Coordinates of C-alpha atoms and ligand atoms in Angstrom, one line a residue:
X1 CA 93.1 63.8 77.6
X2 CA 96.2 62.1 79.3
X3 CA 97.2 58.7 77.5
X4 CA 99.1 56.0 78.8
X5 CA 99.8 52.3 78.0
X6 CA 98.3 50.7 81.3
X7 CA 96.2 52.3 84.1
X8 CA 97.1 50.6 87.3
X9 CA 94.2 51.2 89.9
X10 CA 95.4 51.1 93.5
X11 CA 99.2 50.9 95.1
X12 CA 98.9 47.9 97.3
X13 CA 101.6 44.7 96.8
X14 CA 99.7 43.7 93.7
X15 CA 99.6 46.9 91.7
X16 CA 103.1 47.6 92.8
X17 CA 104.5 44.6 91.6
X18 CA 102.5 44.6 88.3
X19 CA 103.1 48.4 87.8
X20 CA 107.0 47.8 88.1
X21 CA 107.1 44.4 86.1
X22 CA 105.0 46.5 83.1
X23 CA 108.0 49.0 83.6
X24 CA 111.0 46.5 83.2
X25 CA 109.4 45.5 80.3
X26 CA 109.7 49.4 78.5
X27 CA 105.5 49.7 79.1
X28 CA 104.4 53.1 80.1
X29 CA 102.3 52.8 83.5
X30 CA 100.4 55.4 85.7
X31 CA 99.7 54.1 89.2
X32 CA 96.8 55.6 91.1
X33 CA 96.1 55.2 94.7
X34 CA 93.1 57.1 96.3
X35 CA 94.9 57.1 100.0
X36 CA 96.8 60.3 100.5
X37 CA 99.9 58.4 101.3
X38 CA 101.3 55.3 101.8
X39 CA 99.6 53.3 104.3
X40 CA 101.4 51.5 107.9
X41 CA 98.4 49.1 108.9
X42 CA 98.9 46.0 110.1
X43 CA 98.2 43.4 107.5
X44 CA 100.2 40.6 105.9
X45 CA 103.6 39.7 108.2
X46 CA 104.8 37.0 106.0
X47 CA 106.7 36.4 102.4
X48 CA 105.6 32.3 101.6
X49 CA 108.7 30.7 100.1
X50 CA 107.5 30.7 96.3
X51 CA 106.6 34.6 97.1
X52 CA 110.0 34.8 98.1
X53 CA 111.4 33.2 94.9
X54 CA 109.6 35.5 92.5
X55 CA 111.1 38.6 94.4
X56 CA 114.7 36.8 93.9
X57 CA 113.5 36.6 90.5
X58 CA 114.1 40.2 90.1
X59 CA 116.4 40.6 92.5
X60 CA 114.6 41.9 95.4
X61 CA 114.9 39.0 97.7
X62 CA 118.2 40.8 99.6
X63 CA 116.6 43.6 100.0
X64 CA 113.3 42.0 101.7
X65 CA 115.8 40.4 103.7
X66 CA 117.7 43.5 105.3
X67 CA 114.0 44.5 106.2
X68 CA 112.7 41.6 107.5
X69 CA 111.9 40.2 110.9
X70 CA 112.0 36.1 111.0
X71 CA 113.4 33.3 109.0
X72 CA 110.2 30.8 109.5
X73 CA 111.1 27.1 108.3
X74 CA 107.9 25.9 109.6
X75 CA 104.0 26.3 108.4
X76 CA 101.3 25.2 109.9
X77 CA 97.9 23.6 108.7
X78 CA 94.2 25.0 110.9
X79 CA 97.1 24.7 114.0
X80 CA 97.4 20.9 113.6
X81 CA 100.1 19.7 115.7
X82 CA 102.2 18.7 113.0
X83 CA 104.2 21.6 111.2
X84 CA 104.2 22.2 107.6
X85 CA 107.8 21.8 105.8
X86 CA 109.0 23.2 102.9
X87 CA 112.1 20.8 102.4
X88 CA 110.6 18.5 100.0
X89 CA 110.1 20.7 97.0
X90 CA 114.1 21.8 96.1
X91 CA 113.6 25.3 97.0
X92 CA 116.9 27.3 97.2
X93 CA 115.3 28.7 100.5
X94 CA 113.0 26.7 102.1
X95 CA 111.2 29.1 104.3
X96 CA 108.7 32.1 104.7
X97 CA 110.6 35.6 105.2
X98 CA 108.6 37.0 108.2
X99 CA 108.2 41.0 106.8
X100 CA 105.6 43.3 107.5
X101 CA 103.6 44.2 104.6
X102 CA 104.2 47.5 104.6
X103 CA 107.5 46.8 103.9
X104 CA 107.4 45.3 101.2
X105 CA 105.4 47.6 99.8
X106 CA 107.8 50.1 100.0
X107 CA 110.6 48.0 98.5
X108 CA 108.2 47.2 95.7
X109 CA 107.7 51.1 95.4
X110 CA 111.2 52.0 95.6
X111 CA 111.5 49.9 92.9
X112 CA 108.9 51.5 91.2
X113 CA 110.6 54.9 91.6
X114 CA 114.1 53.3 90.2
X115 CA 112.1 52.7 86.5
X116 CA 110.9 57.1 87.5
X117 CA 107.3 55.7 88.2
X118 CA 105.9 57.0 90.9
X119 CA 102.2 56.6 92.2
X120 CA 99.8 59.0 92.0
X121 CA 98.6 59.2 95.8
X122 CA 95.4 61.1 96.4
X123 CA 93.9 59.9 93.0
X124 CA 90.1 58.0 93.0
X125 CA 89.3 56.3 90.5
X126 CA 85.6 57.1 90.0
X127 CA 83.9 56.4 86.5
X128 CA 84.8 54.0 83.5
X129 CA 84.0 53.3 80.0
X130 CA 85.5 50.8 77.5
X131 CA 85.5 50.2 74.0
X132 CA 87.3 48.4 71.5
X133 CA 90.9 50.4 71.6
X134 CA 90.8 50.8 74.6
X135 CA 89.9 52.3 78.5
X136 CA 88.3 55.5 79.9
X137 CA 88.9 56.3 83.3
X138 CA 87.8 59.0 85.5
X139 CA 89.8 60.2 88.1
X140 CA 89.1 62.1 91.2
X141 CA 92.4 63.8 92.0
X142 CA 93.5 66.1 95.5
X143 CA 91.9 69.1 94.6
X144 CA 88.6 67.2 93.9
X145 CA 88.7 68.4 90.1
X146 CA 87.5 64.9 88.0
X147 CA 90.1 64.3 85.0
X148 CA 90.1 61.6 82.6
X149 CA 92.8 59.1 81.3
X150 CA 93.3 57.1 78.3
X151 CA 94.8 53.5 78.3
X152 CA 95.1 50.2 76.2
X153 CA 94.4 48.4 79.5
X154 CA 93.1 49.0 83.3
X155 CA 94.2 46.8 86.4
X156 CA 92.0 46.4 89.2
X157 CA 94.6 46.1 91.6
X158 CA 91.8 48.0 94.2
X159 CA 91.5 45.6 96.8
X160 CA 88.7 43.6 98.0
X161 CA 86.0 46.4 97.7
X162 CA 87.5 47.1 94.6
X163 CA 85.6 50.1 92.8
X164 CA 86.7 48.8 89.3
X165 CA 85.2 45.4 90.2
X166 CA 81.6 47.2 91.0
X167 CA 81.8 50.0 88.0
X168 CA 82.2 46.7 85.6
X169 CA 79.0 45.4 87.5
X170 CA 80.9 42.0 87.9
X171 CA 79.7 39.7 90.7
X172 CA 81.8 38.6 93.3
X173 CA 80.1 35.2 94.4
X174 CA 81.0 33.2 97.9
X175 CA 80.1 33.0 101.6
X176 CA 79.6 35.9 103.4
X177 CA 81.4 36.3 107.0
X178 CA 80.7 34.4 109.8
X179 CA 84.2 34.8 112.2
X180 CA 84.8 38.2 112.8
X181 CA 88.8 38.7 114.0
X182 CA 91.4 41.6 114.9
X183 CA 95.2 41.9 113.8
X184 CA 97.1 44.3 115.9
X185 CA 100.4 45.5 116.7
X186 CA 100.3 45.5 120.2
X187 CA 103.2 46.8 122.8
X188 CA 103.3 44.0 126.1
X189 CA 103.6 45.1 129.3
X190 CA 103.7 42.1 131.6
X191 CA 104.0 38.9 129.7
X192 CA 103.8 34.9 130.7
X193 CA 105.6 32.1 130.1
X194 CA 103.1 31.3 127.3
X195 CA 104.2 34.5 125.6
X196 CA 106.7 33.9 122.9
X197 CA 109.8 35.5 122.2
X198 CA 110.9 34.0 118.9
X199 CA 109.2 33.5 114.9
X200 CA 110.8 30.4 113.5
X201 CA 108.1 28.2 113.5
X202 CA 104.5 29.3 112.5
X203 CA 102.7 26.1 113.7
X204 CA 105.0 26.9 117.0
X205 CA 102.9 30.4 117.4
X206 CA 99.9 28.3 117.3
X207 CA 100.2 25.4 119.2
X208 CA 99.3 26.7 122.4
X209 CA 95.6 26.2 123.9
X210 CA 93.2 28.4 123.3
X211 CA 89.2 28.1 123.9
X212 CA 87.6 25.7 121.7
X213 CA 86.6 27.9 118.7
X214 CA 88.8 30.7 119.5
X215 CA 92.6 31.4 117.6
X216 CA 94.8 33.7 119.2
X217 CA 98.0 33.8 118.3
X218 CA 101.0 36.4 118.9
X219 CA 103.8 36.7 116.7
X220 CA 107.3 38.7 118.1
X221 CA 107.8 42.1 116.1
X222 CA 111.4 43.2 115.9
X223 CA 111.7 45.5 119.3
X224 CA 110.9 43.6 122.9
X225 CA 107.5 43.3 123.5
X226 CA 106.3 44.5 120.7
X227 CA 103.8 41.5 119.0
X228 CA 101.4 41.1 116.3
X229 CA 98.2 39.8 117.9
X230 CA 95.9 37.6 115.5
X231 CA 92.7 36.4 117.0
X232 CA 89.4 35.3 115.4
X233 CA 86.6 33.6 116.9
X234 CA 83.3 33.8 118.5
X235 CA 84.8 36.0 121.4
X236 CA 84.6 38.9 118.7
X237 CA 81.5 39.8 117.8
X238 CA 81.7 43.5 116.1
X239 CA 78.8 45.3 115.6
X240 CA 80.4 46.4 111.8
X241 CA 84.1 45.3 110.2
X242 CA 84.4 49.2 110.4
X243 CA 83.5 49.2 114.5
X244 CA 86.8 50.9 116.4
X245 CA 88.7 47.8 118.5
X246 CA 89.4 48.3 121.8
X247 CA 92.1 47.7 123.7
X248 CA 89.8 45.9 126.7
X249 CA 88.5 43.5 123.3
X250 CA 92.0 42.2 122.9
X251 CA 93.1 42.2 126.0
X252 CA 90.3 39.9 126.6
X253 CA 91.2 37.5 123.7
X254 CA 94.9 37.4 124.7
X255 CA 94.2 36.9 128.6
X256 CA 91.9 34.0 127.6
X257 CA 94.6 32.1 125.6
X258 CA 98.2 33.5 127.5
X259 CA 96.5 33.5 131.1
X260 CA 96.0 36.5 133.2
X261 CA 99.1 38.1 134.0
X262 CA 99.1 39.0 130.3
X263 CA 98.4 43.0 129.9
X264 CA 98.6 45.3 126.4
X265 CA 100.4 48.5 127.2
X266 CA 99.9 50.4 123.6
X267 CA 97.9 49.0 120.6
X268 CA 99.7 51.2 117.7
X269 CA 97.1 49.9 115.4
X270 CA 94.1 47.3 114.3
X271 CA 92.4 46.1 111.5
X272 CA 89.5 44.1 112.0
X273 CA 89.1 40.9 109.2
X274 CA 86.5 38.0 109.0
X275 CA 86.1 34.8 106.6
X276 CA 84.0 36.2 103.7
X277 CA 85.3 34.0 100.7
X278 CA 84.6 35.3 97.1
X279 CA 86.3 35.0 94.0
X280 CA 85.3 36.4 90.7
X281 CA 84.7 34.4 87.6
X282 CA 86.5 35.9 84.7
X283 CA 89.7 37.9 85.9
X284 CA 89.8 39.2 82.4
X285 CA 86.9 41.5 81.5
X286 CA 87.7 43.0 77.8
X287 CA 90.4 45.4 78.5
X288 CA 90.3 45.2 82.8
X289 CA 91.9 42.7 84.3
X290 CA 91.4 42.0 88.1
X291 CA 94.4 41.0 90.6
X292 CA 95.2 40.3 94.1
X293 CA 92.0 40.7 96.7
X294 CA 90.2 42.7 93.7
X295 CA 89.5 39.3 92.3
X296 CA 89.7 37.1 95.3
X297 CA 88.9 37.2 99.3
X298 CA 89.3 34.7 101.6
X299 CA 90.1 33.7 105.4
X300 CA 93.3 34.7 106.8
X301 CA 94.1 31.0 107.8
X302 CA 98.0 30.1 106.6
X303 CA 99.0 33.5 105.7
X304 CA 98.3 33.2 101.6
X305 CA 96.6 36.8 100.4
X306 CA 99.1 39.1 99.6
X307 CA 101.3 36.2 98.4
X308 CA 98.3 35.1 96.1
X309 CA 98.5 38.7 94.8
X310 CA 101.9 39.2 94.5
X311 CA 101.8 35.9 92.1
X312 CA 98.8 36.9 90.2
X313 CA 100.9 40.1 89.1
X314 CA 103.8 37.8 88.4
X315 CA 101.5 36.3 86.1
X316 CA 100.2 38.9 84.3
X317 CA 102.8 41.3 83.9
X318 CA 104.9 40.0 80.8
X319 CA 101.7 38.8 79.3
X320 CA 100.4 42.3 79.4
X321 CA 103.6 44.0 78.7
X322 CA 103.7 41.8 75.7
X323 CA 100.1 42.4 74.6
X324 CA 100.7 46.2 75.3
X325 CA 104.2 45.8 72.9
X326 CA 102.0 44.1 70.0
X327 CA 103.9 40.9 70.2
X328 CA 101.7 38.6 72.4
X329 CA 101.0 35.3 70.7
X330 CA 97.0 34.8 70.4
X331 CA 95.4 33.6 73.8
X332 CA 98.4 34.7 75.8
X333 CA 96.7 37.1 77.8
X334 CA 94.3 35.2 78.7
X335 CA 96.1 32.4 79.9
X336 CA 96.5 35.0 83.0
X337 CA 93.0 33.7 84.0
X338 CA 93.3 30.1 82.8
X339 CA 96.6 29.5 85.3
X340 CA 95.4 31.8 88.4
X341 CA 92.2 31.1 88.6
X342 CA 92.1 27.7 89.7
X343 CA 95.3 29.1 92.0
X344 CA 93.1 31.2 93.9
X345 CA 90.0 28.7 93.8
X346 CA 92.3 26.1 95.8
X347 CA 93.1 28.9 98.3
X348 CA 89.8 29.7 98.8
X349 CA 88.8 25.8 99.3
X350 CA 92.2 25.0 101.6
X351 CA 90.9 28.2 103.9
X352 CA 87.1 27.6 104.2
X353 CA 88.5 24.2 105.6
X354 CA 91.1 25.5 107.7
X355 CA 88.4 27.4 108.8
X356 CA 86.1 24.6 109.9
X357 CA 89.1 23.4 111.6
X358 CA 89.8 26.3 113.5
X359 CA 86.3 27.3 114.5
X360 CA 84.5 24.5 115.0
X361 CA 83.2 24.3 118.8
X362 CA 83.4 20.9 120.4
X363 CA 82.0 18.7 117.7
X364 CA 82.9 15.1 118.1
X365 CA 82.6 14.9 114.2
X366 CA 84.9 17.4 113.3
X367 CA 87.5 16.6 116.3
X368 CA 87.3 13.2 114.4
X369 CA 88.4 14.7 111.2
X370 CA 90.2 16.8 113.1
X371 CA 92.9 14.2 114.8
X372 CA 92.8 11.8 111.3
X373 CA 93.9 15.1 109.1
X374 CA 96.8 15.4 112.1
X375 CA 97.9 11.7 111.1
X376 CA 97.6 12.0 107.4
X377 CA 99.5 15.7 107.8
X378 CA 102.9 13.5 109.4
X379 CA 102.5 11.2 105.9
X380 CA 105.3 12.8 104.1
X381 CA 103.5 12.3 100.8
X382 CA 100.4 14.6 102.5
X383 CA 102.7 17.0 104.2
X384 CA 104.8 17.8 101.2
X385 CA 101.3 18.0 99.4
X386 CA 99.8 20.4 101.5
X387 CA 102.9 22.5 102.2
X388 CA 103.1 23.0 98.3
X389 CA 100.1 24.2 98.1
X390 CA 100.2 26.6 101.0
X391 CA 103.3 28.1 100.2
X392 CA 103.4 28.1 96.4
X393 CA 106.2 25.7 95.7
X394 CA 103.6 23.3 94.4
X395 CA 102.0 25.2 91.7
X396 CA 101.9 23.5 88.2
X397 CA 100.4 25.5 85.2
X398 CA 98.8 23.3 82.8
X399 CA 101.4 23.5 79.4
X400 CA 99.6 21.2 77.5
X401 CA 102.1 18.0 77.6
X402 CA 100.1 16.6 75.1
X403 CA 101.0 19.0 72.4
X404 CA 104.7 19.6 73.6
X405 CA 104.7 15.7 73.6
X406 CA 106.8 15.6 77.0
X407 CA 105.8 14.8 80.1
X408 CA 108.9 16.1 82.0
X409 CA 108.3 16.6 85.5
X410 CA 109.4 20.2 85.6
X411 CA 107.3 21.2 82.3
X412 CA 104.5 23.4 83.8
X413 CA 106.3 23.9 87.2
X414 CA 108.1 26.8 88.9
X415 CA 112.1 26.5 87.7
X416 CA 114.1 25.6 90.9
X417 CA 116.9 27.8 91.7
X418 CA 119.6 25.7 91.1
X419 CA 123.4 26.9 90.8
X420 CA 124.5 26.7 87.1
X421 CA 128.1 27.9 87.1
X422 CA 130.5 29.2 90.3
X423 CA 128.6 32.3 90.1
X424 CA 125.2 32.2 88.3
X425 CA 122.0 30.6 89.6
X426 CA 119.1 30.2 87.3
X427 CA 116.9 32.8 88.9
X428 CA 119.4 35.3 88.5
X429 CA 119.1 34.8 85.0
X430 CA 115.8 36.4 84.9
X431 CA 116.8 39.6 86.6
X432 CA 116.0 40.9 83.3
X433 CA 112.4 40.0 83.0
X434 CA 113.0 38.2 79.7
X435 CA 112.5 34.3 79.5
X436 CA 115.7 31.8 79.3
X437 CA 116.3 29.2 77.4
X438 CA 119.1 26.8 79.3
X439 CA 120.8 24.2 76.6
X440 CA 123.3 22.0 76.4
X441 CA 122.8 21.4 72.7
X442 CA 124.5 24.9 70.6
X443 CA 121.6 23.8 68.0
X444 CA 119.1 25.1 70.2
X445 CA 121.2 28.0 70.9
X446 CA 121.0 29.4 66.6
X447 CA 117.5 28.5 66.8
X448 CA 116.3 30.5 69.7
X449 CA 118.6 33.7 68.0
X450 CA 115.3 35.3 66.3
X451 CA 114.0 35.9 70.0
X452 CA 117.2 37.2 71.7
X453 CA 115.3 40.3 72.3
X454 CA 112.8 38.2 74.6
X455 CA 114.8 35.5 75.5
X456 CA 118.6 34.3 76.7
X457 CA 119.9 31.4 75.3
X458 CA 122.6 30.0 77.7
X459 CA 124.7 27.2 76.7
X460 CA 125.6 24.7 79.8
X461 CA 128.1 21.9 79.9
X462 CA 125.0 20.2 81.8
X463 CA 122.0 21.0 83.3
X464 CA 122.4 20.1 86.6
X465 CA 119.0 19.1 87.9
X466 CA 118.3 17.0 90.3
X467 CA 115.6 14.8 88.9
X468 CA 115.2 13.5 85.8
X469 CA 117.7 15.2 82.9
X470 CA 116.6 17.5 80.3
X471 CA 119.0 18.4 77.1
X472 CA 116.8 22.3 76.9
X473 CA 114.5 24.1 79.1
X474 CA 112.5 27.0 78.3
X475 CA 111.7 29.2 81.0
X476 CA 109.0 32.1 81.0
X477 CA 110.0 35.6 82.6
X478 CA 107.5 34.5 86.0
X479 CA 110.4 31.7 86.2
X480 CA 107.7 28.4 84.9
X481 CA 109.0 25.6 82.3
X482 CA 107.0 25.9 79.3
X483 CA 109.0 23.4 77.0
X484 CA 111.5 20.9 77.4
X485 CA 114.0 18.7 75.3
X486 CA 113.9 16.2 74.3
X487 CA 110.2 16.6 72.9
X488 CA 107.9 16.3 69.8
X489 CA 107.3 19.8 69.1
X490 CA 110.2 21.8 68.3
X491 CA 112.0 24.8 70.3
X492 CA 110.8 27.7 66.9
X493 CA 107.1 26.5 68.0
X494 CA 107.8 26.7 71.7
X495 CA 108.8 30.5 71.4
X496 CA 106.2 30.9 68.9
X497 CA 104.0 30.0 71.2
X498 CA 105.0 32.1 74.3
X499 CA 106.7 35.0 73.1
X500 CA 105.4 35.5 69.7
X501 CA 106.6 35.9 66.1
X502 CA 109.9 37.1 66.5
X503 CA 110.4 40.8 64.7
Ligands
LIG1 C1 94.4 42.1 109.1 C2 94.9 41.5 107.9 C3 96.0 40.6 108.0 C4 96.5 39.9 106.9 N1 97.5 39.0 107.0 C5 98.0 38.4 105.9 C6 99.2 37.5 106.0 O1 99.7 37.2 107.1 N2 99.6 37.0 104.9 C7 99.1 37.3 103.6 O2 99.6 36.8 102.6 N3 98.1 38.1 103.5 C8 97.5 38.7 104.6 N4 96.5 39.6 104.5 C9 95.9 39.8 103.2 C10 96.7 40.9 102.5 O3 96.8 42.0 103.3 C11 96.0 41.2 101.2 O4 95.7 40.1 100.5 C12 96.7 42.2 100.3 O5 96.8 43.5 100.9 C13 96.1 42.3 99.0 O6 96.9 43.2 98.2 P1 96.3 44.0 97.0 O7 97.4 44.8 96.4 O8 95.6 43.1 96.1 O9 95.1 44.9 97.6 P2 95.3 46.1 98.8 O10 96.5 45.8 99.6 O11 94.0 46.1 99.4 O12 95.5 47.4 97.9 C14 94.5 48.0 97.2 C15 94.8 49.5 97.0 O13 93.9 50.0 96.2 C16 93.5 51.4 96.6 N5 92.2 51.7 96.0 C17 91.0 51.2 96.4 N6 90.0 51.7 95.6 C18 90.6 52.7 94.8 C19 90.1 53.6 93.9 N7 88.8 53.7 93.6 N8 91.0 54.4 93.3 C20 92.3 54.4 93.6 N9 92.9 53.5 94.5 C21 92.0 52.7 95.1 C22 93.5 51.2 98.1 O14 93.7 52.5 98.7 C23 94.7 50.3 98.3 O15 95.9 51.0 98.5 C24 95.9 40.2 105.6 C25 94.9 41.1 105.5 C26 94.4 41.7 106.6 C27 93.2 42.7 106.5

């Protein structure tokens, strides 16, 4: 029987990004993917600006640049008329990188193939049995033979109909669909003045008039006239999620909100989606864990799934690497669930009322809430708020202040990416996938020596943040403060606490 350290179960952003952190970290992977090949659907078009950050992280940000289609400075709330901005939260680059999903996907497995993993295309997993040491897993590969595999731990990186998810027999509780809608990638023929011909601004895209309870929305690709067409609404009313779309469907939806002279020439693909929102309970089930849309679905509304996932294996995969290594400090692993769970449940509430929003048909209740949410969103308290949660800037992990006995205001929150020297911003720091430990004090320095295999000590003249000061900060390798100086409990207990007892 084949062993390996981790079984990663399907190739999508998450498993890519978990497979090739578990990598960087010296853990041996095998990625399986039952497609015979990389898919090209359309899907996701958007990297949200914490999504961005963690590929900058490990250095991938440039090349998600060279492939990508838009700068977007602007997000937008259930198309409210006032735009979401991203300023407020000291982000090195405070916008979404427009970029196709599959593009990402491919830097993610290029990647992947730079640490010599590559993914196993053509290979179902089918069966699954776990015990104390470890995971079973049956695999379906091309010539239809079944094999097994041996690992320490699974990932059920499998998508929303993951197999892993049902084999477990875990639930996945929520609402069911109501909104049926249809991304394409379209080619215009004839346009309007309606049509747009630039991405900067998503709540731009949005703000024109549609039908009451209808969204359309068409976002410029990178040749002329070729769009992304989003629509979702009571217009589309497929008999299945798996019915074929027509062309004479969308061209429907986009006449209705663009005006007639309109027209689709080619639609190169389609993928129909609806607003069935589920979420699992436990993300850690023995020795699977779930990720990305295996462990949560939700409506498209603000562009958040594949940047959820592409966070949950952030997350996870120094905490696995480190469990896999046998140096994870107890209850490390699953902290994984204890941080992104409540993540993904606020995703899941800020879309079902999106949702409402969107879809509500002329209801003088909910165009009541409707045009008081529009003056709360231009509160810059509420807009700051809201943007943070959208686009990930405003995630805080609970770190316990209590017990660290400081109450900094970065301790639990992402690290901004703040120049530290001529050359050297703190997120290039953690290229490495270690954590860092950023000091003026050289005391700090000799203490954190034990861990220099898990973490760099940097010694600063100052630390130049702009809030409040801080004499250390301890940063994880998924680039959140876990401990700052001055505070009660000392650095030894900090690292003891993160990255184990040091070897
Ligand atoms: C039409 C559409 C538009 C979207 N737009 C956006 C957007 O603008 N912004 C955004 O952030 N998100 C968007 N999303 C959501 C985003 O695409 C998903 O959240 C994202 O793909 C989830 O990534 P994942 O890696 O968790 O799962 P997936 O991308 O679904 O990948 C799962 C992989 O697992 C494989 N697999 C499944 N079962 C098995 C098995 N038994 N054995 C082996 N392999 C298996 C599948 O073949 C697949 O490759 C959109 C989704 C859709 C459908």
């Amino acid at each position: 029987m084949e062993k390996t350290d981790v079984v990663v179960v399907g190739s999508g952003p998450t498993g890519l990004l978990l497979a090739a952190e578990l990598a960087l970290a010296g853990v041996d992977v095998v990625v399986l993917d039952k497609l015979p090949e990389r898919r090209v659907q359309a899907k996701a078009l958007n990297l949200q600006p914490r999504t961005a950050e963690v590929l900058d992280l490990r250095g991938l940000l440039d090349d998600a640049h060279q492939r990508a289609i838009a700068t977007v400075t602007e997000g937008h709330f259930a198309r409210l008329p006032v735009p979401l901005r991203y300023d407020g939260w000291s982000a090195r680059r405070p916008y979404q990188v427009g970029i196709p999903q599959a593009r990402v996907e491919e830097l993610l497995e290029e990647r992947l193939l730079s640490h010599g993993m590559r993914v196993r295309y053509g290979h179902e997993l089918v069966g699954l049995v776990q015990d104390g040491t470890g995971v079973t897993a049956t695999v379906r590969v091309p010539n239809g033979d079944e094999r097994t595999l041996r690992a320490a731990y699974l990932a059920a990186c499998d998508g929303g109909r993951s197999t892993v998810r049902k084999l477990l027999g875990v639930p996945f509780p929520g609402t069911d669909a109501r909104a049926f809608g249809i991304v394409a990638d379209v080619v215009l023929g004839r346009t309007s003045a309606a049509v747009p011909t630039r991405w900067t601004s998503t709540a731009k895209l949005f703000a024109h008039t549609a039908p009451a309870g209808q969204v359309t929305a068409l976002i410029p690709l990178d040749e002329p006239g070729h769009y992304q067409l989003f629509t979702i609404g009571p217009d589309i009313r497929p008999e299945s999620r798996e019915a074929p779309v027509s062309k004479a469907e969308l061209e429907t939806a986009l006449r209705k909100s663009y005006g007639e002279e309109a027209e689709i020439t080619e639609v190169r693909q389609a993928t129909r989606f609806t607003d069935a929102s589920r979420q699992v309970e436990r993300y850690r089930v023995g020795r699977v864990l779930l990720a990305g849309d295996a462990a949560h679905i939700h409506l498209l509304a603000g562009a958040q799934g594949m940047n959820l996932g592409i966070q949950d294996a952030m997350n996870l995969g120094w905490k696995l690497a480190a469990e896999v290594l046998g140096r994870a400090p107890e209850g490390l692993l699953d902290s994984y669930h204890a941080e992104r769970h409540p993540v993904a449940a606020e995703v899941l509430e800020n879309t079902r009322a999106q949702g409402l929003f969107m879809f509500a048909k002329e209801d003088p209740g909910v165009d009541a809430l409707r045009g008081l949410f529009t003056k709360l969103l231009a509160l810059p308290q509420v807009n700051r708020y809201l943007a943070g949660r959208i686009s990930g800037l405003g995630i805080r992990y609970p770190m316990d202040g209590a017990d660290t006995g400081s109450s900094h205001e970065l301790l639990g929150a992402r690290m901004p990416d703040i120049q530290l020297a001529d050359d050297v911003w703190a997120g290039e720091l953690l290229h490495t996938g270690r954590g860092v430990l950023l000091t003026v004090d050289s005391a700090f320095v000799d203490a954190a020596r034990p861990w220099s295999d898990r973490v760099e000590a940097v010694l600063l003249p100052e630390i130049p943040l702009t809030g409040e000061g801080a004499d250390a900060l301890l940063i994880r390798p998924d680039g959140y403060v876990c401990w700052t100086a001055p505070a009660k409990s000392d650095l030894e207990t900090a690292l003891t606490t993160w990255f184990g007892t040091p070897t």
